[in-house]
PDB file of C-alpha atoms in Angstrom:
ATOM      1  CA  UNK A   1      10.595  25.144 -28.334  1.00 37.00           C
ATOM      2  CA  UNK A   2      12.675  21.929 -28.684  1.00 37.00           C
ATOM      3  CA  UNK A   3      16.441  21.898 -28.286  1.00 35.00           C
ATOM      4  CA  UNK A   4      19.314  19.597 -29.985  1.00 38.00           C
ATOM      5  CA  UNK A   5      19.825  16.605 -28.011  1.00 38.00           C
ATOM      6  CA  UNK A   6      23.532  14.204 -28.135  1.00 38.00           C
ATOM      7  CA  UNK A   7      23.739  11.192 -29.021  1.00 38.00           C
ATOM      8  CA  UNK A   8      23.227   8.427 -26.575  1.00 40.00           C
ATOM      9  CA  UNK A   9      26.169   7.395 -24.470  1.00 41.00           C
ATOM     10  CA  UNK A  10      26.985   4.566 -22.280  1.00 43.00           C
ATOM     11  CA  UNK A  11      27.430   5.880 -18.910  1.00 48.00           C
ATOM     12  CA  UNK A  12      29.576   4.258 -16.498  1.00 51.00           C
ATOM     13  CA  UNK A  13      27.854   2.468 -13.659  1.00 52.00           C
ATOM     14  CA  UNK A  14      29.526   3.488  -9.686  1.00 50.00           C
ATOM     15  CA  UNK A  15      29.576   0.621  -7.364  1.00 48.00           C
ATOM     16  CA  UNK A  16      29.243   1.010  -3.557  1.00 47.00           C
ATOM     17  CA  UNK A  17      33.110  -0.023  -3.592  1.00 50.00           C
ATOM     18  CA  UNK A  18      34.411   3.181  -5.403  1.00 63.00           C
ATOM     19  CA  UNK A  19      32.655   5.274  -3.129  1.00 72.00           C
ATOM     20  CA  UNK A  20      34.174   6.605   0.385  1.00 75.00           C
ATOM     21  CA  UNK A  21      30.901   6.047   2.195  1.00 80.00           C
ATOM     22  CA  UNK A  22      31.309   5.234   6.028  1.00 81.00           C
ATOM     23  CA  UNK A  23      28.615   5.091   8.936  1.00 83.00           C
ATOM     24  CA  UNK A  24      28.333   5.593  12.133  1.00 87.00           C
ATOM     25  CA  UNK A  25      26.174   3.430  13.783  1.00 87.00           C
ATOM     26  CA  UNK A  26      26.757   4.985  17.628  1.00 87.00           C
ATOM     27  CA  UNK A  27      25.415   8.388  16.190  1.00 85.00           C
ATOM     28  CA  UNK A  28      21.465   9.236  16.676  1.00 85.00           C
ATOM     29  CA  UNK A  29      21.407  10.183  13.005  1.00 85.00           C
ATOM     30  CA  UNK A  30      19.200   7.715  11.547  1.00 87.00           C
ATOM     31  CA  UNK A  31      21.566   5.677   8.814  1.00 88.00           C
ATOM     32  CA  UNK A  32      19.668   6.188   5.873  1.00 88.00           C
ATOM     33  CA  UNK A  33      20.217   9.703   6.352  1.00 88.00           C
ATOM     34  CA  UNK A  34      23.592   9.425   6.938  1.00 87.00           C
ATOM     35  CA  UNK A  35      23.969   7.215   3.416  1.00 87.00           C
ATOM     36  CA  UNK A  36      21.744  10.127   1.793  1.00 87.00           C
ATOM     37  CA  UNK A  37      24.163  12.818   2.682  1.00 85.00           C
ATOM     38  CA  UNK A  38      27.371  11.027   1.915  1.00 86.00           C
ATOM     39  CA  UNK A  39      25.983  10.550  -1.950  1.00 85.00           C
ATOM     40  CA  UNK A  40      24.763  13.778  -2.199  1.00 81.00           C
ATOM     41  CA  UNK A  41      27.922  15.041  -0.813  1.00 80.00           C
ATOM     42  CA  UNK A  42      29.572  12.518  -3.967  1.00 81.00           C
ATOM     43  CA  UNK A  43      27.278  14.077  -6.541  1.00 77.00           C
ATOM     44  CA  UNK A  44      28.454  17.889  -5.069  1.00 70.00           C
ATOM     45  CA  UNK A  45      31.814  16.988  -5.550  1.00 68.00           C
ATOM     46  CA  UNK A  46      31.438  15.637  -9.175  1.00 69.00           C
ATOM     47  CA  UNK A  47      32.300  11.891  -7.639  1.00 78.00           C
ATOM     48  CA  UNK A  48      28.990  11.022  -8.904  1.00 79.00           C
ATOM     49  CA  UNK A  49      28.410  12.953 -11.996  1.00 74.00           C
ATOM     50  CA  UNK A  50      25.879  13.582 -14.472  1.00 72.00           C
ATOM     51  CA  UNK A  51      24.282  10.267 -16.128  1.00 73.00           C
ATOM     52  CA  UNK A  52      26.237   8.157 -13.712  1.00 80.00           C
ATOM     53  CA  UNK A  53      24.879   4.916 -13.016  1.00 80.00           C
ATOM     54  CA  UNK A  54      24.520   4.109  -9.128  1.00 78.00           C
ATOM     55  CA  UNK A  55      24.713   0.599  -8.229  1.00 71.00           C
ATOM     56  CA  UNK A  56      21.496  -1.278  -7.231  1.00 73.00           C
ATOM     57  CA  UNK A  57      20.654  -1.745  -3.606  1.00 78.00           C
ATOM     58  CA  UNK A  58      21.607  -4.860  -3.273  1.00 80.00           C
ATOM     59  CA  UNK A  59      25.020  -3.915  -4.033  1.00 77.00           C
ATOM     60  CA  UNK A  60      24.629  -1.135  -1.564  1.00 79.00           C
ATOM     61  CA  UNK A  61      23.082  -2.648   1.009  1.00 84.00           C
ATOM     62  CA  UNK A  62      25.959  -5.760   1.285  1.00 84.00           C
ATOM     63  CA  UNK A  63      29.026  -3.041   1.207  1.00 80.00           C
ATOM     64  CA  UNK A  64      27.673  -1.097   4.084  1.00 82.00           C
ATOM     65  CA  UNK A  65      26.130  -3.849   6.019  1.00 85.00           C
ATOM     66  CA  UNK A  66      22.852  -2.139   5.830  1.00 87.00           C
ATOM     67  CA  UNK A  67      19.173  -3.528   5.126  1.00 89.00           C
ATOM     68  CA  UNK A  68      17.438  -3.465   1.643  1.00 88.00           C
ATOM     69  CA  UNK A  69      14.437  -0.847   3.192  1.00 89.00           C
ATOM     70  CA  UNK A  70      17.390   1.596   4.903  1.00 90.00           C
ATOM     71  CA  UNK A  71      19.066   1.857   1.517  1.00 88.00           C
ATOM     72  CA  UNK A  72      15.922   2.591  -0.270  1.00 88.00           C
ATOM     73  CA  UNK A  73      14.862   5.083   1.681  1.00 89.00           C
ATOM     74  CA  UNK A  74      18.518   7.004   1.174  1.00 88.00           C
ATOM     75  CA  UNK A  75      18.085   6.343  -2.099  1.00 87.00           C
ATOM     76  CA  UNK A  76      14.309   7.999  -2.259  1.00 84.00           C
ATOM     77  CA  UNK A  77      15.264  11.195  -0.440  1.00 83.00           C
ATOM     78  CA  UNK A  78      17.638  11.990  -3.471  1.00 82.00           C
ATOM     79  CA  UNK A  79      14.972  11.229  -5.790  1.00 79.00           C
ATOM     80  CA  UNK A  80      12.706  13.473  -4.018  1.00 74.00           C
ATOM     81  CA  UNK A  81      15.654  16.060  -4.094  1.00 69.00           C
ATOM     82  CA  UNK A  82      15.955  15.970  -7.746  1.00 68.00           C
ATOM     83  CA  UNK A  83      19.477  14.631  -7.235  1.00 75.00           C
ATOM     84  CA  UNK A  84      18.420  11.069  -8.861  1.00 80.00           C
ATOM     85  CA  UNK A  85      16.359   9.543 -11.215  1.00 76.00           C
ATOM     86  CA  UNK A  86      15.235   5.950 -11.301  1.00 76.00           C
ATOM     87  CA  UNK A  87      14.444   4.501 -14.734  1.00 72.00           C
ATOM     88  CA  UNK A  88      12.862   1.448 -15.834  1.00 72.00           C
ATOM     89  CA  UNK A  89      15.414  -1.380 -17.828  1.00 69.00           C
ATOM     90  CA  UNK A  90      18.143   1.408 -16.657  1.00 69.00           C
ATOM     91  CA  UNK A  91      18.643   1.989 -12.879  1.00 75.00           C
ATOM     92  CA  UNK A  92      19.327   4.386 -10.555  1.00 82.00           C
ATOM     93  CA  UNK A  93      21.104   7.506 -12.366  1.00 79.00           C
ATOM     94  CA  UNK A  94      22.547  11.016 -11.339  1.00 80.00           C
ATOM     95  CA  UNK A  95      20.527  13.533 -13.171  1.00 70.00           C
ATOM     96  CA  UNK A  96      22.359  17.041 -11.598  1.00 61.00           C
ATOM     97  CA  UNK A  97      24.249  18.605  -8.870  1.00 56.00           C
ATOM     98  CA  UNK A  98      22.309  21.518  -6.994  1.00 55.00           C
ATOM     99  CA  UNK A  99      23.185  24.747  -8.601  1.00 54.00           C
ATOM    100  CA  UNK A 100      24.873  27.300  -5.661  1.00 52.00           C
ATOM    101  CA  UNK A 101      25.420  30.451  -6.879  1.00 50.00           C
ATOM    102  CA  UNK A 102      27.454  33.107  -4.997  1.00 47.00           C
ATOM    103  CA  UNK A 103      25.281  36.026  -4.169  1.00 47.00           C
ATOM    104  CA  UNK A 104      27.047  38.794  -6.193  1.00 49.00           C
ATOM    105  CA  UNK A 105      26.585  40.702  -9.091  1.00 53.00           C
ATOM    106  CA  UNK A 106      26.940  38.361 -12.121  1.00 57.00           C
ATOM    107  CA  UNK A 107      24.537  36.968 -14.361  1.00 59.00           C
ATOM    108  CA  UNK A 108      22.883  33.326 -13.775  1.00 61.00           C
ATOM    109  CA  UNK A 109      24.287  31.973 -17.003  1.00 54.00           C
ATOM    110  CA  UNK A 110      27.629  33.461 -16.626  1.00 56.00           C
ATOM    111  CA  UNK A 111      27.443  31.576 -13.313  1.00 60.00           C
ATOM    112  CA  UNK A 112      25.988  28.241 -14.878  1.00 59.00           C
ATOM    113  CA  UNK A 113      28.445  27.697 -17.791  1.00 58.00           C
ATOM    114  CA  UNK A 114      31.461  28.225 -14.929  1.00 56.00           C
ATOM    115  CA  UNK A 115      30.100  25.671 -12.929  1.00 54.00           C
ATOM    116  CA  UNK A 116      29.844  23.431 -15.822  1.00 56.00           C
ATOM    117  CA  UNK A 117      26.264  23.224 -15.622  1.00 58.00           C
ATOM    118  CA  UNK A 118      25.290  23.248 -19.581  1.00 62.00           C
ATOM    119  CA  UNK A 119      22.551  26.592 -19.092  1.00 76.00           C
ATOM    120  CA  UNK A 120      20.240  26.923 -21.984  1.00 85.00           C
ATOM    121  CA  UNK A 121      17.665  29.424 -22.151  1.00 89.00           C
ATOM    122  CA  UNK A 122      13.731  29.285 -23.684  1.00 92.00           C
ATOM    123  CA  UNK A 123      13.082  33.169 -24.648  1.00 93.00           C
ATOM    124  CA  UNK A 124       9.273  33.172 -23.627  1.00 95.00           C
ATOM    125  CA  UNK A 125       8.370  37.043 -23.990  1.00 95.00           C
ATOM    126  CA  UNK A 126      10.404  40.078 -25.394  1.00 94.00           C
ATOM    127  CA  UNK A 127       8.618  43.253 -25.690  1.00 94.00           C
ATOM    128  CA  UNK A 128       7.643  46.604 -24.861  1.00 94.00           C
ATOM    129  CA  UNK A 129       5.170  47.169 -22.457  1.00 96.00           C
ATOM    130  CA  UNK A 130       3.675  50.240 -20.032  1.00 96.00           C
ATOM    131  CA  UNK A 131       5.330  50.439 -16.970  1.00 95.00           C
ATOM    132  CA  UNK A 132       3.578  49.380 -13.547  1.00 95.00           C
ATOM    133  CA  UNK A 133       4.046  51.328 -10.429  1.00 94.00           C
ATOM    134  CA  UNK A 134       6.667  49.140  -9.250  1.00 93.00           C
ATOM    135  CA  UNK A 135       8.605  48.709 -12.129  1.00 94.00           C
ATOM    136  CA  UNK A 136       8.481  52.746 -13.092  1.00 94.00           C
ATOM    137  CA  UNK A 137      10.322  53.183  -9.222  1.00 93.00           C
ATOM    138  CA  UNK A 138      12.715  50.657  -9.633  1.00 93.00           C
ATOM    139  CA  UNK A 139      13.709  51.993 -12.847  1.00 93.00           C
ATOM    140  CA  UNK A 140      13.727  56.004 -12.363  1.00 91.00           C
ATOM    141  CA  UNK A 141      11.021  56.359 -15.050  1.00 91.00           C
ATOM    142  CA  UNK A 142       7.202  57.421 -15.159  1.00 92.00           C
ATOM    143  CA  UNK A 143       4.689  54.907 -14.088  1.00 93.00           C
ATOM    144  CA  UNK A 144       2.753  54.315 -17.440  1.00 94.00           C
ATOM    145  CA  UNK A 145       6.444  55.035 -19.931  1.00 94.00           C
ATOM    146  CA  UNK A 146       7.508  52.404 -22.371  1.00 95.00           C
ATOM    147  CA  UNK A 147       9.862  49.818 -20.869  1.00 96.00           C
ATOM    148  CA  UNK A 148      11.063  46.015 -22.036  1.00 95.00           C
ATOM    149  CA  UNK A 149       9.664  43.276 -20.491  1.00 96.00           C
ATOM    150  CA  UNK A 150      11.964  39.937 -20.603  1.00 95.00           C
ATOM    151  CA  UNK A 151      10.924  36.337 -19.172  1.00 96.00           C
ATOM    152  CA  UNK A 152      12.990  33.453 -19.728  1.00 94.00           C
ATOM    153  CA  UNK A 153      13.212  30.039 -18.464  1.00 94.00           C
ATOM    154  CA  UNK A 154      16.201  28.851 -17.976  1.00 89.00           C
ATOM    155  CA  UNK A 155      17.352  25.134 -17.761  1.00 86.00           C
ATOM    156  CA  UNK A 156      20.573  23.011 -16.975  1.00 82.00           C
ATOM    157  CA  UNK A 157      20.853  19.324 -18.209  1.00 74.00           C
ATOM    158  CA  UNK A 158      17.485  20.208 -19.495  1.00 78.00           C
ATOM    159  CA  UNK A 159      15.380  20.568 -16.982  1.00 83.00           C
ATOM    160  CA  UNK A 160      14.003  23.907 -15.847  1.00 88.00           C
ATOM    161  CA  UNK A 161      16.441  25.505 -12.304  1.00 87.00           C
ATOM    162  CA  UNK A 162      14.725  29.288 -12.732  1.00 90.00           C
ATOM    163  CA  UNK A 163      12.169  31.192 -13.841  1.00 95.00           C
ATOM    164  CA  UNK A 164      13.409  35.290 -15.180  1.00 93.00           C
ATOM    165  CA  UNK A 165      11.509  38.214 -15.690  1.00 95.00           C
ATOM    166  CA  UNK A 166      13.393  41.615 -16.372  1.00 95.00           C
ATOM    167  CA  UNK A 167      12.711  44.940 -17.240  1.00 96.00           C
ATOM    168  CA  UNK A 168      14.783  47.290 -18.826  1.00 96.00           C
ATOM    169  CA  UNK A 169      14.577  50.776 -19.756  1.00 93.00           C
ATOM    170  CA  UNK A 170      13.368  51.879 -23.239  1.00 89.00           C
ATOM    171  CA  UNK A 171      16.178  51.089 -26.287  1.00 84.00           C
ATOM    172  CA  UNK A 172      19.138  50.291 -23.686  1.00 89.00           C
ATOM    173  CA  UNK A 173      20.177  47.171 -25.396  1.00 88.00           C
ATOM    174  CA  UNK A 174      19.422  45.203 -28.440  1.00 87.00           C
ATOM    175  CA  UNK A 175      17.711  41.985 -27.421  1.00 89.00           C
ATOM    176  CA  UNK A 176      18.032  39.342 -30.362  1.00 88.00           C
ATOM    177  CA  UNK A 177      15.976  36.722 -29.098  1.00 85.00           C
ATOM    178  CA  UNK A 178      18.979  34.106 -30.762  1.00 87.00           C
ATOM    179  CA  UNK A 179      21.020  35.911 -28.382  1.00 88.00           C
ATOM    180  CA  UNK A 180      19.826  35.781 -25.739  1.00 87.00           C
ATOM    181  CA  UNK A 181      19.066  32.003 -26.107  1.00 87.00           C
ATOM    182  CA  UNK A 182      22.926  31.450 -26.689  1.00 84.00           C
ATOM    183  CA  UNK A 183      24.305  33.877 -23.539  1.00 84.00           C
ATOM    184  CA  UNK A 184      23.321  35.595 -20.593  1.00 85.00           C
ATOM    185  CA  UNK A 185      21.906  39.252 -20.341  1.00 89.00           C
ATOM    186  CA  UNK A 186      25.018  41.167 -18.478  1.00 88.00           C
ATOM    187  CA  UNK A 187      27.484  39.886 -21.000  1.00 88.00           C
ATOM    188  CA  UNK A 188      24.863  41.334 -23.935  1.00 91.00           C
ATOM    189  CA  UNK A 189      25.189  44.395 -21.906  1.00 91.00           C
ATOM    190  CA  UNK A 190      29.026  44.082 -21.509  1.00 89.00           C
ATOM    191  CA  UNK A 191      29.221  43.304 -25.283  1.00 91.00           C
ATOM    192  CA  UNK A 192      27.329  46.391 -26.008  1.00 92.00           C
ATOM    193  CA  UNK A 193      29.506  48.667 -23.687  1.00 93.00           C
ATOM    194  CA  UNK A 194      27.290  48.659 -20.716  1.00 92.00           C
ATOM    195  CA  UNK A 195      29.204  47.851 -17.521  1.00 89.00           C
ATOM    196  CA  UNK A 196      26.787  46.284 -14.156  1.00 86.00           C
ATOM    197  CA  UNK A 197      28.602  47.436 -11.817  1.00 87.00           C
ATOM    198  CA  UNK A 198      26.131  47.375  -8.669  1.00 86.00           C
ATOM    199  CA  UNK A 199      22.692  46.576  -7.357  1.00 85.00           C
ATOM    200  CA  UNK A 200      20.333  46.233  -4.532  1.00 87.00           C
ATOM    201  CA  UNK A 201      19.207  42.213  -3.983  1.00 84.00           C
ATOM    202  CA  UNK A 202      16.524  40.877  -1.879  1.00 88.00           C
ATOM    203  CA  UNK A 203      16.152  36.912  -1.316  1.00 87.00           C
ATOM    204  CA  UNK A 204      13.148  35.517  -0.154  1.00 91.00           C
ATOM    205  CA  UNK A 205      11.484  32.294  -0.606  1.00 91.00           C
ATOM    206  CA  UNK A 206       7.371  31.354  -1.397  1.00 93.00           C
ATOM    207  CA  UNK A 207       5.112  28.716  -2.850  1.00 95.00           C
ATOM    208  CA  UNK A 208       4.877  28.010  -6.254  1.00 93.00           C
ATOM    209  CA  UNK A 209       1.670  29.124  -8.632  1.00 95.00           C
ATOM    210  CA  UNK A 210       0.212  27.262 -11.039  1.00 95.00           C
ATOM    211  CA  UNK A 211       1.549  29.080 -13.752  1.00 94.00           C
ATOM    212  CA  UNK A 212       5.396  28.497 -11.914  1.00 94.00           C
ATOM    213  CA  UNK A 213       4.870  24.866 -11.050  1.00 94.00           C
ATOM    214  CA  UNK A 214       4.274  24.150 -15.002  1.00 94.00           C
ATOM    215  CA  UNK A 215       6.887  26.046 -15.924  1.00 94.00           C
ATOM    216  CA  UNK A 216       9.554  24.815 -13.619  1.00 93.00           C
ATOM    217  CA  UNK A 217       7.986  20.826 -13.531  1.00 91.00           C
ATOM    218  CA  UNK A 218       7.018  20.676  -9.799  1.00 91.00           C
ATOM    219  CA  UNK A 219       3.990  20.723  -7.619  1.00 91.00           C
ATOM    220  CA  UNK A 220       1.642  24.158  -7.215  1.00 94.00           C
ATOM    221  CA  UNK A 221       3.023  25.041  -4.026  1.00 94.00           C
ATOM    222  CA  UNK A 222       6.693  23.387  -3.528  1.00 91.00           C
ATOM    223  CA  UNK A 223       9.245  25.786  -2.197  1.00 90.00           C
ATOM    224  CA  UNK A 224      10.871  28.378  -4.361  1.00 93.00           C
ATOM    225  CA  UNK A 225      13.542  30.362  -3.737  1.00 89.00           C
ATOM    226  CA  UNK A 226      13.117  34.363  -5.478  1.00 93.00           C
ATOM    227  CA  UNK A 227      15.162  37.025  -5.581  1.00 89.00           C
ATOM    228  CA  UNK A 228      14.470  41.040  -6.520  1.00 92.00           C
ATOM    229  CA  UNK A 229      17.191  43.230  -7.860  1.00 90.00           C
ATOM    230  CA  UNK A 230      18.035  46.610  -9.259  1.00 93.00           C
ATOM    231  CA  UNK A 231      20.939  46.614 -11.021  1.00 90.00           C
ATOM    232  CA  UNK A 232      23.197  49.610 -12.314  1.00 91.00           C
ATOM    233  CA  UNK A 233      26.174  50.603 -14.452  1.00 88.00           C
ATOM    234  CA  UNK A 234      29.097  52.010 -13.552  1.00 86.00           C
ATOM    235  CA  UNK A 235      27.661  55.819 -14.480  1.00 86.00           C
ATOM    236  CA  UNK A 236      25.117  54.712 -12.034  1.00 87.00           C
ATOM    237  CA  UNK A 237      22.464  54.275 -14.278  1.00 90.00           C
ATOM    238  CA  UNK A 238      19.622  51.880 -13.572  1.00 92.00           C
ATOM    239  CA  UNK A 239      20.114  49.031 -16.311  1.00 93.00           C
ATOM    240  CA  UNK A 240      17.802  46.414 -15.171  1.00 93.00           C
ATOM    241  CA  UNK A 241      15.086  45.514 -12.221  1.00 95.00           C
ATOM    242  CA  UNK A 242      15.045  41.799 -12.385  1.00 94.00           C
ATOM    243  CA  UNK A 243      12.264  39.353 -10.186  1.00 94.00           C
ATOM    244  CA  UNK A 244      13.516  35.524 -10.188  1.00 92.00           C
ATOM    245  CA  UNK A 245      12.005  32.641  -8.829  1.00 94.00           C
ATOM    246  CA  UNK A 246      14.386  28.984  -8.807  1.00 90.00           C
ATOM    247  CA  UNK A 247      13.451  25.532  -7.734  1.00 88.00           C
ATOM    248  CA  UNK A 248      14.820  25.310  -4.073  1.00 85.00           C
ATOM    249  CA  UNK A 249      15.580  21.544  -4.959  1.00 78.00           C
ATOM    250  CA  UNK A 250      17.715  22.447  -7.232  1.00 75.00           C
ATOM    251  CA  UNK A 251      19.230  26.074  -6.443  1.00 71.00           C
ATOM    252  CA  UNK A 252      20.866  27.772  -3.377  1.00 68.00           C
ATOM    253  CA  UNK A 253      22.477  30.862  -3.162  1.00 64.00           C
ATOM    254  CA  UNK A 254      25.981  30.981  -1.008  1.00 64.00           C
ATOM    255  CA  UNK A 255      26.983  33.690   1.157  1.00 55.00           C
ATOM    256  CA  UNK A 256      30.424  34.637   2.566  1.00 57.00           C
ATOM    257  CA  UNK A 257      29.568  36.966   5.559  1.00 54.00           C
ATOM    258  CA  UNK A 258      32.441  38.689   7.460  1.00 58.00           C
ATOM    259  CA  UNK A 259      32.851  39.804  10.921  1.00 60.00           C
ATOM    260  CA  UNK A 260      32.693  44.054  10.688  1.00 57.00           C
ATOM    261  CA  UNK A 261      35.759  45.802  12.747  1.00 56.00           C
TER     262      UNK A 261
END
C-alpha cells in the first residue's frame, strides 16, 4: 500500500551559529557525546525540526573549536539513532523526533497527531479468527469462540514507529478498514459509544524477528520496546487485549511516578 506524498519543499538549512550548543571541555564526557546530546536535545525541542538541513561539519567543527573526526562521530550516533539522515547532493537532514508517549490509557494515534507527529496507519489484517488460550482469558470468552483479529503498522513521517495487533470481542465495533487507516481505534470506539475507561499494561522490551525487523525497517534482533494490555469500558467490559511492539530508536514511553503517603 502506497500513500500520497507533498510536494517537494525547500527546507531551510541550520548553521552551527543558530544553535545554543556549548561544551565543556573539563568534563570526562567525551565531546562528541556531549555535541550528540545537545542536537538531539534541539531536534526534541522542535529547534531542529523535520527536513531541516544541518550544516556540514566543517561548519560545525570551526564554531565549536572541535576536530572534523569528533564532529562526525556526533553526527553518526544520531544517524544510528534514527534522529538523522545523510543524503547524497543533499546533506545532513532531521528525519524525526523520538516519539514519548505518556503511559496512560489513550490510543497511539490519538497520541501521535497531538504531538504533531503526522501518524498514518497500513491496515495489514482484519478478521475473525478462533480464539487462542491467551487471547480467550484476556477477553472473558471461550478458548476456541469467534473473536477479531487486528494488525496494523503504524508510521510517522513515513517510516514505520510500531507494530499493532488487537483482538476484540465478536461484533463490538465496526472496523472499516478506511477507518481505521484515517484514525485511531479508541476514538472508533468513542464514536460508536464505547467509552475505554481502564486497563491492565505490561512494558517489556525483546529482540526483533524476522518478520518484525521487515516490517519496522531494522535489523533481526535490534531492541524493541512491547507492551500488553487489556483494556475496558466504563461498564467494565473487556473491549480490547492489545500486544505492541515499537522501534526503541524511535519510541519511549514516559512515566510520572509519585511518592505514596
Amino acid at each position: 500500500m502506497t500513500y500520497p506524498t507533498s510536494a517537494p519543499t525547500t527546507r531551510p538549512t541550520v548553521t552551527a551559529g543558530a544553535l545554543d550548543l556549548t561544551l565543556d571541555r573539563s568534563s570526562p564526557v567525551p565531546l562528541y557525546y556531549q555535541l550528540a546530546q545537545q542536537l538531539e536535545a534541539a531536534v526534541e525541542a522542535g529547534v531542529l525540526a523535520p527536513g531541516n538541513l544541518l550544516g556540514n561539519e566543517v561548519d560545525l567543527s570551526v564554531r565549536l573549536g572541535l576536530s572534523r573526526p569528533t564532529v562526525r562521530q556526533a553526527i553518526r550516533s544520531l544517524v544510528d539513532k534514527g534522529l538523522l539522515v545523510r543524503r547524497r547532493g543533499v546533506g545532513t537532514q532531521v528525519v524525526h523526533s523520538k516519539v514519548k508517549r505518556p503511559l496512560e490509557l489513550s490510543s497511539l494515534y490519538d497520541d501521535l497527531e497531538a504531538a504533531g507527529q503526522g501518524p498514518a496507519t497500513r491496515v495489514l489484517r482484519n478478521e475473525r479468527v478462533r480464539a487462542s488460550a491467551r487471547v480467550a482469558a484476556a477477553l472473558g470468552v471461550a478458548e476456541g469462540a469467534e473473536v477479531t483479529a487486528l494488525e496494523r503498522l503504524r508510521r510517522t513521517h513515513g517510516r514505520p514507529v510500531a507494530f499493532l495487533c488487537n483482538y476484540l470481542p465478536e461484533a463490538l465495533l465496526d472496523l472499516d478498514p478506511g477507518r481505521l487507516e484515517s484514525t485511531g481505534l479508541y476514538r472508533m470506539m468513542r464514536a460508536a459509544g464505547i467509552t475505554p475507561h481502564s486497563a491492565r499494561q505490561s512494558v517489556g522490551a525483546r529482540g526483533a524477528t524476522a518478520e518484525e525487523a521487515v516490517l519496522l525497517d531494522e535489523k533481526e534482533g535490534a531492541a524493541l520496546l512491547t507492551m500488553r494490555r487489556t483494556a475496558y469500558d466504563d461498564t467494565g467490559r473487556v473491549v480490547e487485549y492489545g500486544t505492541h511492539v515499537y522501534r526503541a530508536s524511535r519510541y519511549a514511553f514516559d512515566f510520572q511516578l509519585l511518592v505514596r503517603p
